[in-house]
């Protein structure tokens, strides 16, 4: 792959583009467009933004991703979790009017785009690995719950605010007496209908003789049908005059193009939020992209994906949109519908642009309750509390990470939740490695293999203590090892040799080297020799650069068995 | 050791206290007292506090440590680095007058005492391990430089401010024209005298026939002689009227006893500084205590040391003192002078109390330049830039930690320096473990031992890929392993089996388990079996709690050699 086509993946697929791939991409684009129109309106509502902002975020970003992204089928655009995080980030600023709220959301997309692009160019994609699986799973689940609860206000036709569960529920309860009964009926009916199209419609259509693919597509069209039906109902029965909130006037036309205003104060206020949104968006998107790529035996380049998502967000910002990323449900639809290249995304962009040009007048009577219902049904599939049981069964540490992330996301909001989850994961990992597992080992009879004396029936000799250190030696556990060795040699046996088996020691840093030197000195004062075995190549190279090997009272053996043969002596053979 | 005597180490040594230990402790106390009087005045000056605060910090804290500390010979009191950190922490607050400056220093000791005691009771002593050796060495060296430069103003008799090297030097240069020539002569003379007593006096005294111990003590008395001589000179020649700054009136009497004022705002402003001072003070103190304890074959309990230092700081705060910890030079003198129990510290406290009662009138004419000179000579022994060369030779990562800590401590001040050092050490460690070393291994002929195919002459077979993973598998490197395996199997050989040799894998967390499951699934789609070997007991226990072992397409072998015998097949025997 040449240097240019690494940064412009479009060059590698555009060359072989032909009529067959065009047809496949076109079909997928039509299906995704139909799905994306209500979604983009709904997620804009979730982010606290006017509906057209959702449409704007679904045009240029898709074109940018088609040029710079590496996934063939990822569908970029507004997604639920990032919309929620946008609402939290911009909501925290306490802005005076909708105009500055929109400007802040645009700025958020712009900063996020710059962060993602910079990370891609600097090849910092590995940073996303510090979001552990339990933290992501917990965060997505808690976000799903927060989103669903936050949308209940539209179902009841009341106002409610808050970015955490206690705030939201308190606000909902205090406004409950203002419930609009017609909105509630409409909302519940839509909810019921959407759940039914998810669970009950497909089997029914199959029974009626439709092919699996057609039944699938019809099922996915549920939200479109709900939008059309409730809009017509609102228009026909003049529900607006009866207090049902509708979308209202949506400006017609393509988004205004222009760089966001330079506002360093606002940008620095939004920086941390933008960083969190960038990383969460990237992790979500790249895992979808990798899952789908694996099915087609394709590969994703995570660092180029950062550039793809970064340019998408910059494109969103310069065309009046808000932060975007690759969406799970939409990408799966794109994949199932047979999209072959990122051109499908560009065609979807054309579809949304046409909608922005010609469809907006028809959206006036679209009830907000309908959009809220589509969001609730979509996000409930994100909620998966089984991760709690799963993590508990596997490890208490992973469980702590999941539980903390869920509790803090619900209790304090998305930013506190995900930050706490990441810091806790790293903290717990460091804590574990600071108190490493050290096993005293002996020889498994009739082999050259050494195992823990507490778990296996092994041969040992009293004057020889062999400790297998199950961790790299570094500053956080260097002193622990010192204490461990000193404690172990306080015993009645006439110990003459201590062997440190280093098969699991992948690193010895300068702090640990000082500790090893201290152990060597202390043991030599007690007439005990210190030996190392199974030291790995890279570690040995490092030790050779210090004076440690010159001062070592014992030897370094390639294999633990060699040390045994040399040191266990006649007593071992007799044993 | 009973539960009570664990928390009250005094109970274990007071029982066997007798006339011999009393005599030894008394002698050591007299010597340490003589050394401590000028030191406590000088370090108070360094902390920006009136001299009596230094004396106050050298009375009750010593008694508290004698009761709660575990080191037999540690001499607690004001020390250079903690005094510098106190000056930085309190100086940052921009307080209006000396009274509130003193109150803030007292509050700092109080919070630091609470933090240390709480850490001791919660057994959090291991947290100090996260200060790596390079960070501590770099920090102490940079602090020594900062302290020495900060004292130059007293040698020149000018005023200068700043908590970082650029500020200090800029301030010194701009005030240089105001230099007082008499102060400068006095200061330089004292500096020269003190350096000479360090280097030249002892050989001279030995030549004159003094015993080694006496010569040592005389050498250590250099500062006392300088204080006496320059005070007399200042009195005799009325230097104060010629512009030489002297200590002035020091209140006579014992310190006022009382709890510090409850000031939640001030306390929360000082909390982070207090935390840093606590950890730095603890690390410095415990390493001195451990070094000296080792010489007498005694042990230090780090968690009880936290309680000892914590109560010392609380004692300092309730008696008008500022943060204290165990001092290196002073503890060595105490040890060399033959102190046998912590009672020596209590006797030293009595000596300082007597000084506060009867000696203070004589301190009026003590020139500040003399105190500054004693500080400069004392701290230059802390400066050891050889750590830079040492770390560079051993590892670039350790070098980066030292260099960053030194540069930021000098450039931005002590708090930024040590914080950046700790965060960088942890960050670099995480980065390294996120890109683990993976070695493809083969059989060393005529052994059961496997080694890196790139470093050793080993036997391999084309259909069997054995990868030794040199790191625990956890969230930060789980995806790295996935990518590594997928990249490795893209080759022309008809691979049928992939073996992951887990001898260095000390942990597999939930994120890594997901990755292993993904690898297993992906390989099975390509008709490649996945095997594990040399999985450690604790890791195997964990895996058994999941479904992974049920789904694994291959086997788990106790020893890598077993896997070789089973999987390499006839081709291996032919090879």
Coordinates of C-alpha atoms in Angstrom, one line a residue, chain A residues 123 126 128-134 283 286-287 290 294 297-299 302 387 390-398 402 422 425-427 429-435 437 444 446-449 451 455-456 468-472 474-480 482-483 486-487 503-511 513-514 517 522 525-526 533-539 541-543 545-547 557-560, chain B residues 123 126 128-134 283 286-287 290 294 297-299 302 387 390-398 402 422 425-427 429-435 437 444 446-449 451 455-456 468-472 474-480 482-483 486-487 503-511 513-514 517 522 525-526 533-539 541-543 545-547 557-560:
Chain A
X123 CA -0.9 6.8 15.4
X126 CA -3.9 2.3 20.9
X128 CA -8.6 3.5 22.9
X129 CA -7.4 0.2 24.4
X130 CA -7.5 1.8 27.8
X131 CA -11.2 1.7 27.7
X132 CA -11.6 -1.8 28.9
X133 CA -14.4 -4.1 27.8
X134 CA -16.2 -3.9 31.2
X283 CA -14.3 2.8 20.3
X286 CA -14.2 0.7 15.4
X287 CA -15.7 -2.3 17.1
X290 CA -14.1 -4.6 12.9
X294 CA -14.2 -9.8 9.8
X297 CA -12.4 -11.1 5.6
X298 CA -11.4 -7.5 5.4
X299 CA -9.2 -5.5 7.7
X302 CA -7.6 1.8 13.5
X387 CA -22.5 -8.0 31.8
X390 CA -20.9 -12.2 33.6
X391 CA -18.2 -10.0 35.1
X392 CA -19.0 -11.1 38.7
X393 CA -18.5 -14.7 37.7
X394 CA -15.2 -14.1 36.0
X395 CA -13.4 -11.6 38.3
X396 CA -14.2 -9.2 41.1
X397 CA -12.0 -6.6 39.6
X398 CA -13.8 -6.6 36.3
X402 CA -18.5 -2.5 35.4
X422 CA -11.2 4.3 33.0
X425 CA -9.6 0.1 35.6
X426 CA -6.1 1.5 35.4
X427 CA -5.9 1.9 39.2
X429 CA -4.6 -3.0 37.2
X430 CA -1.7 -1.1 38.8
X431 CA -2.8 -2.3 42.3
X432 CA -2.8 -5.9 41.1
X433 CA 0.6 -5.7 39.5
X434 CA 2.0 -3.9 42.6
X435 CA 1.4 -7.1 44.6
X437 CA 1.8 -13.5 42.6
X444 CA 7.6 -32.2 38.6
X446 CA 10.3 -37.3 35.6
X447 CA 10.1 -34.0 33.7
X448 CA 12.2 -30.8 33.4
X449 CA 9.2 -28.8 34.5
X451 CA 5.4 -26.0 39.3
X455 CA -0.6 -26.9 43.9
X456 CA 1.4 -29.8 42.5
X468 CA 8.8 -17.9 40.4
X469 CA 7.9 -14.3 40.0
X470 CA 4.6 -14.0 38.1
X471 CA 4.9 -10.4 37.1
X472 CA 7.3 -7.9 35.4
X474 CA 9.0 -2.5 38.0
X475 CA 8.8 0.4 40.4
X476 CA 5.4 -0.4 41.8
X477 CA 6.3 -3.9 42.9
X478 CA 10.1 -3.7 43.4
X479 CA 9.9 -3.2 47.1
X480 CA 7.2 -6.0 47.4
X482 CA 12.4 -7.3 48.4
X483 CA 10.1 -7.9 51.4
X486 CA 13.5 -11.3 53.1
X487 CA 10.4 -12.8 54.7
X503 CA 10.1 -16.8 33.0
X504 CA 7.2 -14.4 33.6
X505 CA 9.4 -11.3 34.1
X506 CA 9.0 -9.3 31.0
X507 CA 10.8 -6.2 32.2
X508 CA 13.1 -5.1 35.0
X509 CA 13.2 -1.4 35.3
X510 CA 15.7 0.8 37.1
X511 CA 13.8 0.7 40.4
X513 CA 17.2 -3.3 39.4
X514 CA 18.0 -1.4 42.6
X517 CA 20.9 -5.3 43.9
X522 CA 21.5 -8.6 51.8
X525 CA 25.7 -10.9 54.0
X526 CA 23.8 -14.0 55.1
X533 CA 16.9 -18.5 35.7
X534 CA 14.9 -18.3 32.4
X535 CA 15.7 -14.6 32.0
X536 CA 14.2 -13.5 28.7
X537 CA 16.4 -12.1 25.9
X538 CA 15.2 -8.5 26.1
X539 CA 15.5 -8.5 29.9
X541 CA 20.1 -7.4 27.3
X542 CA 19.0 -4.8 29.7
X543 CA 20.8 -6.4 32.7
X545 CA 24.0 -2.8 30.5
X546 CA 24.2 -2.6 34.3
X547 CA 26.8 -3.8 36.9
X557 CA 20.9 -20.2 34.1
X558 CA 19.2 -20.6 30.7
X559 CA 16.7 -23.1 32.1
X560 CA 15.4 -23.7 35.6
Chain B
X123 CA -2.5 -0.1 55.1
X126 CA 2.2 0.4 49.0
X128 CA 4.5 5.0 48.0
X129 CA 5.8 2.4 45.6
X130 CA 4.4 4.4 42.7
X131 CA 7.1 6.9 43.2
X132 CA 9.7 5.1 41.1
X133 CA 13.4 5.3 41.9
X134 CA 14.2 7.6 38.9
X283 CA 9.3 7.8 50.9
X286 CA 11.2 5.1 55.1
X287 CA 14.1 4.6 52.8
X290 CA 15.1 0.8 56.1
X294 CA 19.1 -3.3 57.8
X297 CA 19.2 -6.6 61.2
X298 CA 16.0 -4.9 62.3
X299 CA 12.8 -4.5 60.3
X302 CA 6.0 0.7 56.5
X387 CA 21.4 9.4 38.0
X390 CA 23.0 5.9 35.0
X391 CA 19.4 5.8 33.8
X392 CA 20.4 6.6 30.2
X393 CA 22.7 3.6 30.2
X394 CA 20.0 1.3 31.6
X395 CA 16.8 2.3 29.9
X396 CA 15.4 5.2 27.8
X397 CA 12.1 5.0 29.7
X398 CA 13.8 5.4 33.1
X402 CA 14.4 11.2 35.6
X422 CA 4.7 10.0 38.8
X425 CA 6.2 6.7 35.0
X426 CA 2.8 5.2 35.2
X427 CA 1.9 6.3 31.7
X429 CA 4.6 1.6 32.1
X430 CA 1.1 1.3 30.7
X431 CA 2.3 2.1 27.2
X432 CA 5.0 -0.6 27.4
X433 CA 2.5 -3.2 28.6
X434 CA 0.0 -2.2 26.0
X435 CA 2.4 -3.3 23.3
X437 CA 6.8 -8.4 23.5
X444 CA 16.1 -26.0 21.8
X446 CA 18.1 -32.1 23.0
X447 CA 16.1 -30.2 25.7
X448 CA 12.5 -29.7 26.6
X449 CA 13.1 -26.0 26.5
X451 CA 13.3 -20.2 22.9
X455 CA 17.7 -15.4 19.1
X456 CA 18.4 -19.1 19.3
X468 CA 5.1 -16.9 23.7
X469 CA 3.3 -13.8 25.1
X470 CA 5.6 -11.9 27.4
X471 CA 3.0 -10.0 29.3
X472 CA -0.2 -10.4 31.3
X474 CA -5.4 -7.2 30.1
X475 CA -7.6 -4.6 28.5
X476 CA -4.7 -2.4 27.3
X477 CA -3.1 -5.1 25.2
X478 CA -6.0 -7.4 24.4
X479 CA -6.6 -6.0 21.0
X480 CA -2.8 -5.9 20.3
X482 CA -5.6 -10.2 18.4
X483 CA -4.0 -8.1 15.7
X486 CA -4.2 -12.3 12.7
X487 CA -1.1 -10.8 11.1
X503 CA 4.3 -18.9 30.9
X504 CA 4.5 -15.1 31.3
X505 CA 0.8 -14.5 31.4
X506 CA 0.0 -13.7 35.0
X507 CA -3.5 -12.5 34.4
X508 CA -6.2 -12.7 31.8
X509 CA -8.9 -10.1 32.5
X510 CA -12.4 -10.0 31.0
X511 CA -11.3 -7.8 28.0
X513 CA -10.9 -13.2 27.6
X514 CA -13.1 -11.6 24.9
X517 CA -12.6 -15.9 22.3
X522 CA -11.6 -16.5 13.9
X525 CA -13.2 -20.3 10.6
X526 CA -9.9 -20.8 9.0
X533 CA 0.3 -24.1 27.2
X534 CA 1.9 -23.5 30.6
X535 CA -1.1 -21.6 31.9
X536 CA -0.5 -20.7 35.5
X537 CA -2.7 -22.0 38.3
X538 CA -4.4 -18.7 39.2
X539 CA -5.1 -17.9 35.5
X541 CA -8.8 -21.1 37.8
X542 CA -10.1 -17.9 36.3
X543 CA -10.5 -19.4 32.8
X545 CA -15.1 -19.9 35.5
X546 CA -15.8 -18.9 31.9
X547 CA -17.0 -20.8 28.8
X557 CA -1.2 -28.4 27.8
X558 CA 0.6 -28.3 31.1
X559 CA 4.0 -28.0 29.4
X560 CA 5.0 -26.5 26.1

